[in-house]
Amino acid sequence: MAGDSTSTFQAGQTGLIVRIPEAEPSVRGWRERFDPSAQAGVPAHVTVLFPFLDESRIDALVYSALADVLGSHQAFDLRFGSRSTSGGRPRRCRCFP
């Protein structure tokens, strides 16, 4: 993304996200207007790590390592609070575990 979250995605670019389908009705309008990832088909989510590896570097070993790391943690509930904006554009939501 050339260091700018408003630019278009580059082929092969990946990230680690947690999908939050329950948030879609609340954020759809903003995402359609301001978030290029929405136009690329990425669902409502919380970004864990971006950028991650180039798509060409993701293989069975990477999936296995991610499963080992992420599978060792318990699921938890998350509540979203206030949203912050910059220049009228949404930037982030405050999260409460």
PDB file of N, CA and C in Angstrom:
ATOM      1  N   MET A   1       0.810  -1.204   0.000  1.00  0.00           N
ATOM      2  CA  MET A   1       0.000   0.000   0.000  1.00  0.00           C
ATOM      3  C   MET A   1       0.843   1.253   0.000  1.00  0.00           C
ATOM      4  N   ALA A   2       2.061   1.140  -0.289  1.00  0.00           N
ATOM      5  CA  ALA A   2       2.935   2.294  -0.412  1.00  0.00           C
ATOM      6  C   ALA A   2       2.871   3.214   0.795  1.00  0.00           C
ATOM      7  N   GLY A   3       2.705   2.639   1.984  1.00  0.00           N
ATOM      8  CA  GLY A   3       2.714   3.427   3.205  1.00  0.00           C
ATOM      9  C   GLY A   3       1.478   4.276   3.434  1.00  0.00           C
ATOM     10  N   ASP A   4       0.439   4.100   2.629  1.00  0.00           N
ATOM     11  CA  ASP A   4      -0.761   4.913   2.743  1.00  0.00           C
ATOM     12  C   ASP A   4      -1.975   4.004   2.729  1.00  0.00           C
ATOM     13  N   SER A   5      -2.754   4.025   3.796  1.00  0.00           N
ATOM     14  CA  SER A   5      -3.893   3.117   3.908  1.00  0.00           C
ATOM     15  C   SER A   5      -5.021   3.477   2.944  1.00  0.00           C
ATOM     16  N   THR A   6      -4.914   4.575   2.202  1.00  0.00           N
ATOM     17  CA  THR A   6      -5.968   4.934   1.268  1.00  0.00           C
ATOM     18  C   THR A   6      -5.630   4.525  -0.159  1.00  0.00           C
ATOM     19  N   SER A   7      -4.436   4.019  -0.417  1.00  0.00           N
ATOM     20  CA  SER A   7      -4.072   3.629  -1.770  1.00  0.00           C
ATOM     21  C   SER A   7      -4.626   2.246  -2.082  1.00  0.00           C
ATOM     22  N   THR A   8      -4.468   1.820  -3.317  1.00  0.00           N
ATOM     23  CA  THR A   8      -4.982   0.521  -3.725  1.00  0.00           C
ATOM     24  C   THR A   8      -4.059  -0.583  -3.254  1.00  0.00           C
ATOM     25  N   PHE A   9      -4.614  -1.784  -3.202  1.00  0.00           N
ATOM     26  CA  PHE A   9      -3.834  -2.934  -2.773  1.00  0.00           C
ATOM     27  C   PHE A   9      -2.897  -3.369  -3.882  1.00  0.00           C
ATOM     28  N   GLN A  10      -1.784  -3.932  -3.474  1.00  0.00           N
ATOM     29  CA  GLN A  10      -0.829  -4.485  -4.419  1.00  0.00           C
ATOM     30  C   GLN A  10      -1.078  -5.983  -4.530  1.00  0.00           C
ATOM     31  N   ALA A  11      -0.928  -6.526  -5.720  1.00  0.00           N
ATOM     32  CA  ALA A  11      -1.105  -7.961  -5.928  1.00  0.00           C
ATOM     33  C   ALA A  11      -0.161  -8.730  -5.008  1.00  0.00           C
ATOM     34  N   GLY A  12      -0.697  -9.758  -4.356  1.00  0.00           N
ATOM     35  CA  GLY A  12       0.116 -10.597  -3.483  1.00  0.00           C
ATOM     36  C   GLY A  12       0.210 -10.121  -2.054  1.00  0.00           C
ATOM     37  N   GLN A  13      -0.312  -8.944  -1.754  1.00  0.00           N
ATOM     38  CA  GLN A  13      -0.244  -8.380  -0.407  1.00  0.00           C
ATOM     39  C   GLN A  13      -1.218  -9.113   0.506  1.00  0.00           C
ATOM     40  N   THR A  14      -0.758  -9.477   1.701  1.00  0.00           N
ATOM     41  CA  THR A  14      -1.619 -10.180   2.652  1.00  0.00           C
ATOM     42  C   THR A  14      -1.563  -9.517   4.016  1.00  0.00           C
ATOM     43  N   GLY A  15      -2.517  -9.876   4.863  1.00  0.00           N
ATOM     44  CA  GLY A  15      -2.556  -9.420   6.236  1.00  0.00           C
ATOM     45  C   GLY A  15      -3.256 -10.463   7.079  1.00  0.00           C
ATOM     46  N   LEU A  16      -3.052 -10.384   8.377  1.00  0.00           N
ATOM     47  CA  LEU A  16      -3.759 -11.257   9.316  1.00  0.00           C
ATOM     48  C   LEU A  16      -4.893 -10.455   9.923  1.00  0.00           C
ATOM     49  N   ILE A  17      -6.115 -10.981   9.802  1.00  0.00           N
ATOM     50  CA  ILE A  17      -7.286 -10.287  10.335  1.00  0.00           C
ATOM     51  C   ILE A  17      -8.142 -11.252  11.144  1.00  0.00           C
ATOM     52  N   VAL A  18      -8.991 -10.668  11.980  1.00  0.00           N
ATOM     53  CA  VAL A  18     -10.053 -11.413  12.654  1.00  0.00           C
ATOM     54  C   VAL A  18     -11.353 -10.858  12.087  1.00  0.00           C
ATOM     55  N   ARG A  19     -12.113 -11.712  11.436  1.00  0.00           N
ATOM     56  CA  ARG A  19     -13.388 -11.278  10.867  1.00  0.00           C
ATOM     57  C   ARG A  19     -14.383 -10.956  11.973  1.00  0.00           C
ATOM     58  N   ILE A  20     -15.124  -9.864  11.797  1.00  0.00           N
ATOM     59  CA  ILE A  20     -16.150  -9.446  12.753  1.00  0.00           C
ATOM     60  C   ILE A  20     -17.444  -9.207  11.958  1.00  0.00           C
ATOM     61  N   PRO A  21     -18.129 -10.282  11.556  1.00  0.00           N
ATOM     62  CA  PRO A  21     -19.323 -10.100  10.727  1.00  0.00           C
ATOM     63  C   PRO A  21     -20.427  -9.308  11.421  1.00  0.00           C
ATOM     64  N   GLU A  22     -20.487  -9.371  12.741  1.00  0.00           N
ATOM     65  CA  GLU A  22     -21.522  -8.633  13.479  1.00  0.00           C
ATOM     66  C   GLU A  22     -21.355  -7.120  13.316  1.00  0.00           C
ATOM     67  N   ALA A  23     -20.144  -6.660  12.980  1.00  0.00           N
ATOM     68  CA  ALA A  23     -19.894  -5.225  12.842  1.00  0.00           C
ATOM     69  C   ALA A  23     -20.293  -4.691  11.473  1.00  0.00           C
ATOM     70  N   GLU A  24     -20.478  -5.574  10.521  1.00  0.00           N
ATOM     71  CA  GLU A  24     -20.724  -5.127   9.142  1.00  0.00           C
ATOM     72  C   GLU A  24     -21.865  -4.122   9.011  1.00  0.00           C
ATOM     73  N   PRO A  25     -23.030  -4.347   9.619  1.00  0.00           N
ATOM     74  CA  PRO A  25     -24.102  -3.351   9.469  1.00  0.00           C
ATOM     75  C   PRO A  25     -23.720  -1.967  10.000  1.00  0.00           C
ATOM     76  N   SER A  26     -22.907  -1.924  11.037  1.00  0.00           N
ATOM     77  CA  SER A  26     -22.529  -0.638  11.636  1.00  0.00           C
ATOM     78  C   SER A  26     -21.444   0.088  10.859  1.00  0.00           C
ATOM     79  N   VAL A  27     -20.582  -0.657  10.166  1.00  0.00           N
ATOM     80  CA  VAL A  27     -19.428  -0.032   9.522  1.00  0.00           C
ATOM     81  C   VAL A  27     -19.477  -0.067   7.991  1.00  0.00           C
ATOM     82  N   ARG A  28     -20.459  -0.726   7.437  1.00  0.00           N
ATOM     83  CA  ARG A  28     -20.515  -0.902   5.975  1.00  0.00           C
ATOM     84  C   ARG A  28     -20.412   0.417   5.218  1.00  0.00           C
ATOM     85  N   GLY A  29     -21.193   1.407   5.604  1.00  0.00           N
ATOM     86  CA  GLY A  29     -21.183   2.695   4.897  1.00  0.00           C
ATOM     87  C   GLY A  29     -19.816   3.347   4.896  1.00  0.00           C
ATOM     88  N   TRP A  30     -19.181   3.402   6.048  1.00  0.00           N
ATOM     89  CA  TRP A  30     -17.841   3.984   6.138  1.00  0.00           C
ATOM     90  C   TRP A  30     -16.837   3.169   5.340  1.00  0.00           C
ATOM     91  N   ARG A  31     -16.942   1.838   5.452  1.00  0.00           N
ATOM     92  CA  ARG A  31     -15.982   0.986   4.732  1.00  0.00           C
ATOM     93  C   ARG A  31     -16.130   1.155   3.229  1.00  0.00           C
ATOM     94  N   GLU A  32     -17.351   1.194   2.724  1.00  0.00           N
ATOM     95  CA  GLU A  32     -17.554   1.359   1.285  1.00  0.00           C
ATOM     96  C   GLU A  32     -17.000   2.687   0.796  1.00  0.00           C
ATOM     97  N   ARG A  33     -17.076   3.692   1.645  1.00  0.00           N
ATOM     98  CA  ARG A  33     -16.632   5.033   1.257  1.00  0.00           C
ATOM     99  C   ARG A  33     -15.131   5.233   1.430  1.00  0.00           C
ATOM    100  N   PHE A  34     -14.546   4.679   2.496  1.00  0.00           N
ATOM    101  CA  PHE A  34     -13.168   5.017   2.841  1.00  0.00           C
ATOM    102  C   PHE A  34     -12.169   3.864   2.846  1.00  0.00           C
ATOM    103  N   ASP A  35     -12.624   2.626   2.847  1.00  0.00           N
ATOM    104  CA  ASP A  35     -11.716   1.499   3.054  1.00  0.00           C
ATOM    105  C   ASP A  35     -11.530   0.701   1.772  1.00  0.00           C
ATOM    106  N   PRO A  36     -10.369   0.827   1.116  1.00  0.00           N
ATOM    107  CA  PRO A  36     -10.156   0.081  -0.122  1.00  0.00           C
ATOM    108  C   PRO A  36     -10.226  -1.435   0.072  1.00  0.00           C
ATOM    109  N   SER A  37     -10.003  -1.906   1.291  1.00  0.00           N
ATOM    110  CA  SER A  37     -10.085  -3.355   1.514  1.00  0.00           C
ATOM    111  C   SER A  37     -11.519  -3.852   1.345  1.00  0.00           C
ATOM    112  N   ALA A  38     -12.498  -3.010   1.642  1.00  0.00           N
ATOM    113  CA  ALA A  38     -13.898  -3.404   1.457  1.00  0.00           C
ATOM    114  C   ALA A  38     -14.172  -3.641  -0.026  1.00  0.00           C
ATOM    115  N   GLN A  39     -13.650  -2.760  -0.870  1.00  0.00           N
ATOM    116  CA  GLN A  39     -13.831  -2.915  -2.315  1.00  0.00           C
ATOM    117  C   GLN A  39     -13.114  -4.156  -2.836  1.00  0.00           C
ATOM    118  N   ALA A  40     -12.078  -4.599  -2.125  1.00  0.00           N
ATOM    119  CA  ALA A  40     -11.325  -5.799  -2.513  1.00  0.00           C
ATOM    120  C   ALA A  40     -11.969  -7.068  -1.961  1.00  0.00           C
ATOM    121  N   GLY A  41     -13.095  -6.928  -1.238  1.00  0.00           N
ATOM    122  CA  GLY A  41     -13.812  -8.089  -0.727  1.00  0.00           C
ATOM    123  C   GLY A  41     -13.447  -8.508   0.686  1.00  0.00           C
ATOM    124  N   VAL A  42     -12.635  -7.718   1.372  1.00  0.00           N
ATOM    125  CA  VAL A  42     -12.264  -8.039   2.748  1.00  0.00           C
ATOM    126  C   VAL A  42     -13.447  -7.684   3.653  1.00  0.00           C
ATOM    127  N   PRO A  43     -13.905  -8.629   4.486  1.00  0.00           N
ATOM    128  CA  PRO A  43     -15.058  -8.355   5.348  1.00  0.00           C
ATOM    129  C   PRO A  43     -14.697  -7.421   6.510  1.00  0.00           C
ATOM    130  N   ALA A  44     -15.717  -6.972   7.243  1.00  0.00           N
ATOM    131  CA  ALA A  44     -15.473  -6.198   8.462  1.00  0.00           C
ATOM    132  C   ALA A  44     -14.548  -7.019   9.345  1.00  0.00           C
ATOM    133  N   HIS A  45     -13.544  -6.338   9.929  1.00  0.00           N
ATOM    134  CA  HIS A  45     -12.499  -7.091  10.630  1.00  0.00           C
ATOM    135  C   HIS A  45     -11.729  -6.208  11.594  1.00  0.00           C
ATOM    136  N   VAL A  46     -10.907  -6.869  12.392  1.00  0.00           N
ATOM    137  CA  VAL A  46      -9.874  -6.229  13.192  1.00  0.00           C
ATOM    138  C   VAL A  46      -8.549  -6.683  12.593  1.00  0.00           C
ATOM    139  N   THR A  47      -7.688  -5.735  12.265  1.00  0.00           N
ATOM    140  CA  THR A  47      -6.387  -6.079  11.711  1.00  0.00           C
ATOM    141  C   THR A  47      -5.455  -6.509  12.823  1.00  0.00           C
ATOM    142  N   VAL A  48      -4.859  -7.677  12.675  1.00  0.00           N
ATOM    143  CA  VAL A  48      -3.873  -8.179  13.627  1.00  0.00           C
ATOM    144  C   VAL A  48      -2.476  -7.771  13.171  1.00  0.00           C
ATOM    145  N   LEU A  49      -2.190  -7.953  11.882  1.00  0.00           N
ATOM    146  CA  LEU A  49      -0.868  -7.631  11.343  1.00  0.00           C
ATOM    147  C   LEU A  49      -0.992  -7.310   9.865  1.00  0.00           C
ATOM    148  N   PHE A  50      -0.561  -6.115   9.481  1.00  0.00           N
ATOM    149  CA  PHE A  50      -0.543  -5.729   8.079  1.00  0.00           C
ATOM    150  C   PHE A  50       0.619  -4.792   7.840  1.00  0.00           C
ATOM    151  N   PRO A  51       1.414  -5.034   6.830  1.00  0.00           N
ATOM    152  CA  PRO A  51       1.343  -6.181   5.935  1.00  0.00           C
ATOM    153  C   PRO A  51       1.927  -7.424   6.595  1.00  0.00           C
ATOM    154  N   PHE A  52       1.534  -8.569   6.059  1.00  0.00           N
ATOM    155  CA  PHE A  52       2.061  -9.857   6.496  1.00  0.00           C
ATOM    156  C   PHE A  52       3.038 -10.302   5.415  1.00  0.00           C
ATOM    157  N   LEU A  53       3.058 -11.548   5.062  1.00  0.00           N
ATOM    158  CA  LEU A  53       3.958 -12.050   4.029  1.00  0.00           C
ATOM    159  C   LEU A  53       3.359 -11.857   2.642  1.00  0.00           C
ATOM    160  N   ASP A  54       4.219 -11.762   1.648  1.00  0.00           N
ATOM    161  CA  ASP A  54       3.727 -11.776   0.292  1.00  0.00           C
ATOM    162  C   ASP A  54       3.060 -13.127   0.052  1.00  0.00           C
ATOM    163  N   GLU A  55       1.988 -13.112  -0.702  1.00  0.00           N
ATOM    164  CA  GLU A  55       1.224 -14.331  -0.967  1.00  0.00           C
ATOM    165  C   GLU A  55       2.112 -15.486  -1.445  1.00  0.00           C
ATOM    166  N   SER A  56       3.137 -15.178  -2.213  1.00  0.00           N
ATOM    167  CA  SER A  56       4.025 -16.219  -2.750  1.00  0.00           C
ATOM    168  C   SER A  56       4.830 -16.938  -1.672  1.00  0.00           C
ATOM    169  N   ARG A  57       4.933 -16.348  -0.483  1.00  0.00           N
ATOM    170  CA  ARG A  57       5.713 -16.946   0.601  1.00  0.00           C
ATOM    171  C   ARG A  57       4.859 -17.748   1.582  1.00  0.00           C
ATOM    172  N   ILE A  58       3.546 -17.729   1.401  1.00  0.00           N
ATOM    173  CA  ILE A  58       2.658 -18.442   2.318  1.00  0.00           C
ATOM    174  C   ILE A  58       2.484 -19.872   1.822  1.00  0.00           C
ATOM    175  N   ASP A  59       2.889 -20.809   2.668  1.00  0.00           N
ATOM    176  CA  ASP A  59       2.799 -22.222   2.318  1.00  0.00           C
ATOM    177  C   ASP A  59       2.303 -23.012   3.524  1.00  0.00           C
ATOM    178  N   ALA A  60       2.351 -24.326   3.428  1.00  0.00           N
ATOM    179  CA  ALA A  60       1.855 -25.190   4.510  1.00  0.00           C
ATOM    180  C   ALA A  60       2.596 -24.940   5.818  1.00  0.00           C
ATOM    181  N   LEU A  61       3.884 -24.632   5.756  1.00  0.00           N
ATOM    182  CA  LEU A  61       4.639 -24.360   6.983  1.00  0.00           C
ATOM    183  C   LEU A  61       4.155 -23.086   7.670  1.00  0.00           C
ATOM    184  N   VAL A  62       3.830 -22.075   6.890  1.00  0.00           N
ATOM    185  CA  VAL A  62       3.309 -20.825   7.465  1.00  0.00           C
ATOM    186  C   VAL A  62       1.950 -21.081   8.107  1.00  0.00           C
ATOM    187  N   TYR A  63       1.069 -21.784   7.407  1.00  0.00           N
ATOM    188  CA  TYR A  63      -0.244 -22.115   7.980  1.00  0.00           C
ATOM    189  C   TYR A  63      -0.092 -22.919   9.265  1.00  0.00           C
ATOM    190  N   SER A  64       0.838 -23.857   9.270  1.00  0.00           N
ATOM    191  CA  SER A  64       1.061 -24.682  10.459  1.00  0.00           C
ATOM    192  C   SER A  64       1.565 -23.838  11.624  1.00  0.00           C
ATOM    193  N   ALA A  65       2.505 -22.946  11.354  1.00  0.00           N
ATOM    194  CA  ALA A  65       3.034 -22.077  12.407  1.00  0.00           C
ATOM    195  C   ALA A  65       1.948 -21.168  12.965  1.00  0.00           C
ATOM    196  N   LEU A  66       1.119 -20.609  12.087  1.00  0.00           N
ATOM    197  CA  LEU A  66       0.016 -19.755  12.547  1.00  0.00           C
ATOM    198  C   LEU A  66      -0.967 -20.549  13.394  1.00  0.00           C
ATOM    199  N   ALA A  67      -1.286 -21.770  12.961  1.00  0.00           N
ATOM    200  CA  ALA A  67      -2.206 -22.617  13.722  1.00  0.00           C
ATOM    201  C   ALA A  67      -1.636 -22.930  15.100  1.00  0.00           C
ATOM    202  N   ASP A  68      -0.329 -23.192  15.180  1.00  0.00           N
ATOM    203  CA  ASP A  68       0.303 -23.477  16.468  1.00  0.00           C
ATOM    204  C   ASP A  68       0.217 -22.268  17.405  1.00  0.00           C
ATOM    205  N   VAL A  69       0.556 -21.106  16.885  1.00  0.00           N
ATOM    206  CA  VAL A  69       0.564 -19.889  17.714  1.00  0.00           C
ATOM    207  C   VAL A  69      -0.851 -19.489  18.100  1.00  0.00           C
ATOM    208  N   LEU A  70      -1.722 -19.379  17.126  1.00  0.00           N
ATOM    209  CA  LEU A  70      -3.081 -18.900  17.400  1.00  0.00           C
ATOM    210  C   LEU A  70      -3.922 -19.941  18.115  1.00  0.00           C
ATOM    211  N   GLY A  71      -3.686 -21.208  17.833  1.00  0.00           N
ATOM    212  CA  GLY A  71      -4.450 -22.272  18.465  1.00  0.00           C
ATOM    213  C   GLY A  71      -4.154 -22.455  19.938  1.00  0.00           C
ATOM    214  N   SER A  72      -3.064 -21.867  20.404  1.00  0.00           N
ATOM    215  CA  SER A  72      -2.707 -21.997  21.818  1.00  0.00           C
ATOM    216  C   SER A  72      -3.394 -20.951  22.696  1.00  0.00           C
ATOM    217  N   HIS A  73      -4.203 -20.083  22.099  1.00  0.00           N
ATOM    218  CA  HIS A  73      -4.894 -19.028  22.843  1.00  0.00           C
ATOM    219  C   HIS A  73      -6.389 -19.312  22.906  1.00  0.00           C
ATOM    220  N   GLN A  74      -6.982 -18.977  24.033  1.00  0.00           N
ATOM    221  CA  GLN A  74      -8.422 -19.134  24.227  1.00  0.00           C
ATOM    222  C   GLN A  74      -9.167 -18.014  23.495  1.00  0.00           C
ATOM    223  N   ALA A  75     -10.352 -18.329  22.998  1.00  0.00           N
ATOM    224  CA  ALA A  75     -11.223 -17.306  22.428  1.00  0.00           C
ATOM    225  C   ALA A  75     -11.660 -16.354  23.535  1.00  0.00           C
ATOM    226  N   PHE A  76     -11.988 -15.123  23.167  1.00  0.00           N
ATOM    227  CA  PHE A  76     -12.453 -14.154  24.151  1.00  0.00           C
ATOM    228  C   PHE A  76     -13.484 -13.243  23.511  1.00  0.00           C
ATOM    229  N   ASP A  77     -14.323 -12.652  24.354  1.00  0.00           N
ATOM    230  CA  ASP A  77     -15.314 -11.695  23.891  1.00  0.00           C
ATOM    231  C   ASP A  77     -14.661 -10.330  23.777  1.00  0.00           C
ATOM    232  N   LEU A  78     -15.177  -9.519  22.873  1.00  0.00           N
ATOM    233  CA  LEU A  78     -14.639  -8.195  22.625  1.00  0.00           C
ATOM    234  C   LEU A  78     -15.799  -7.236  22.438  1.00  0.00           C
ATOM    235  N   ARG A  79     -15.690  -6.067  23.038  1.00  0.00           N
ATOM    236  CA  ARG A  79     -16.725  -5.039  22.895  1.00  0.00           C
ATOM    237  C   ARG A  79     -16.066  -3.797  22.318  1.00  0.00           C
ATOM    238  N   PHE A  80     -16.707  -3.190  21.337  1.00  0.00           N
ATOM    239  CA  PHE A  80     -16.184  -1.975  20.731  1.00  0.00           C
ATOM    240  C   PHE A  80     -16.872  -0.767  21.338  1.00  0.00           C
ATOM    241  N   GLY A  81     -16.085   0.255  21.622  1.00  0.00           N
ATOM    242  CA  GLY A  81     -16.605   1.484  22.211  1.00  0.00           C
ATOM    243  C   GLY A  81     -16.549   2.622  21.218  1.00  0.00           C
ATOM    244  N   SER A  82     -15.960   3.720  21.626  1.00  0.00           N
ATOM    245  CA  SER A  82     -15.945   4.927  20.808  1.00  0.00           C
ATOM    246  C   SER A  82     -15.092   4.761  19.559  1.00  0.00           C
ATOM    247  N   ARG A  83     -15.465   5.525  18.519  1.00  0.00           N
ATOM    248  CA  ARG A  83     -14.711   5.547  17.273  1.00  0.00           C
ATOM    249  C   ARG A  83     -13.963   6.859  17.181  1.00  0.00           C
ATOM    250  N   SER A  84     -12.782   6.827  16.602  1.00  0.00           N
ATOM    251  CA  SER A  84     -12.041   8.063  16.382  1.00  0.00           C
ATOM    252  C   SER A  84     -12.011   8.360  14.888  1.00  0.00           C
ATOM    253  N   THR A  85     -11.960   9.644  14.560  1.00  0.00           N
ATOM    254  CA  THR A  85     -11.908  10.058  13.168  1.00  0.00           C
ATOM    255  C   THR A  85     -10.753  11.019  12.963  1.00  0.00           C
ATOM    256  N   SER A  86     -10.372  11.179  11.720  1.00  0.00           N
ATOM    257  CA  SER A  86      -9.339  12.137  11.336  1.00  0.00           C
ATOM    258  C   SER A  86      -9.775  12.734  10.012  1.00  0.00           C
ATOM    259  N   GLY A  87     -10.040  14.029  10.001  1.00  0.00           N
ATOM    260  CA  GLY A  87     -10.510  14.667   8.779  1.00  0.00           C
ATOM    261  C   GLY A  87     -11.846  14.125   8.309  1.00  0.00           C
ATOM    262  N   GLY A  88     -12.699  13.704   9.251  1.00  0.00           N
ATOM    263  CA  GLY A  88     -14.000  13.157   8.913  1.00  0.00           C
ATOM    264  C   GLY A  88     -13.983  11.701   8.507  1.00  0.00           C
ATOM    265  N   ARG A  89     -12.784  11.112   8.465  1.00  0.00           N
ATOM    266  CA  ARG A  89     -12.640   9.710   8.080  1.00  0.00           C
ATOM    267  C   ARG A  89     -12.456   8.857   9.327  1.00  0.00           C
ATOM    268  N   PRO A  90     -13.141   7.719   9.396  1.00  0.00           N
ATOM    269  CA  PRO A  90     -12.960   6.824  10.553  1.00  0.00           C
ATOM    270  C   PRO A  90     -11.553   6.272  10.578  1.00  0.00           C
ATOM    271  N   ARG A  91     -10.983   6.155  11.739  1.00  0.00           N
ATOM    272  CA  ARG A  91      -9.624   5.620  11.861  1.00  0.00           C
ATOM    273  C   ARG A  91      -9.583   4.335  12.672  1.00  0.00           C
ATOM    274  N   ARG A  92     -10.183   4.335  13.834  1.00  0.00           N
ATOM    275  CA  ARG A  92     -10.143   3.123  14.661  1.00  0.00           C
ATOM    276  C   ARG A  92     -11.235   3.176  15.717  1.00  0.00           C
ATOM    277  N   CYS A  93     -11.529   1.998  16.235  1.00  0.00           N
ATOM    278  CA  CYS A  93     -12.496   1.860  17.331  1.00  0.00           C
ATOM    279  C   CYS A  93     -11.728   1.451  18.575  1.00  0.00           C
ATOM    280  N   ARG A  94     -12.182   1.931  19.704  1.00  0.00           N
ATOM    281  CA  ARG A  94     -11.591   1.511  20.971  1.00  0.00           C
ATOM    282  C   ARG A  94     -12.197   0.157  21.348  1.00  0.00           C
ATOM    283  N   CYS A  95     -11.355  -0.785  21.721  1.00  0.00           N
ATOM    284  CA  CYS A  95     -11.792  -2.138  22.024  1.00  0.00           C
ATOM    285  C   CYS A  95     -11.667  -2.430  23.512  1.00  0.00           C
ATOM    286  N   PHE A  96     -12.586  -3.219  24.024  1.00  0.00           N
ATOM    287  CA  PHE A  96     -12.574  -3.634  25.415  1.00  0.00           C
ATOM    288  C   PHE A  96     -12.699  -5.145  25.495  1.00  0.00           C
ATOM    289  N   PRO A  97     -11.667  -5.840  26.006  1.00  0.00           N
ATOM    290  CA  PRO A  97     -11.780  -7.307  26.123  1.00  0.00           C
ATOM    291  C   PRO A  97     -12.770  -7.700  27.202  1.00  0.00           C
TER     292      PRO A  97
END
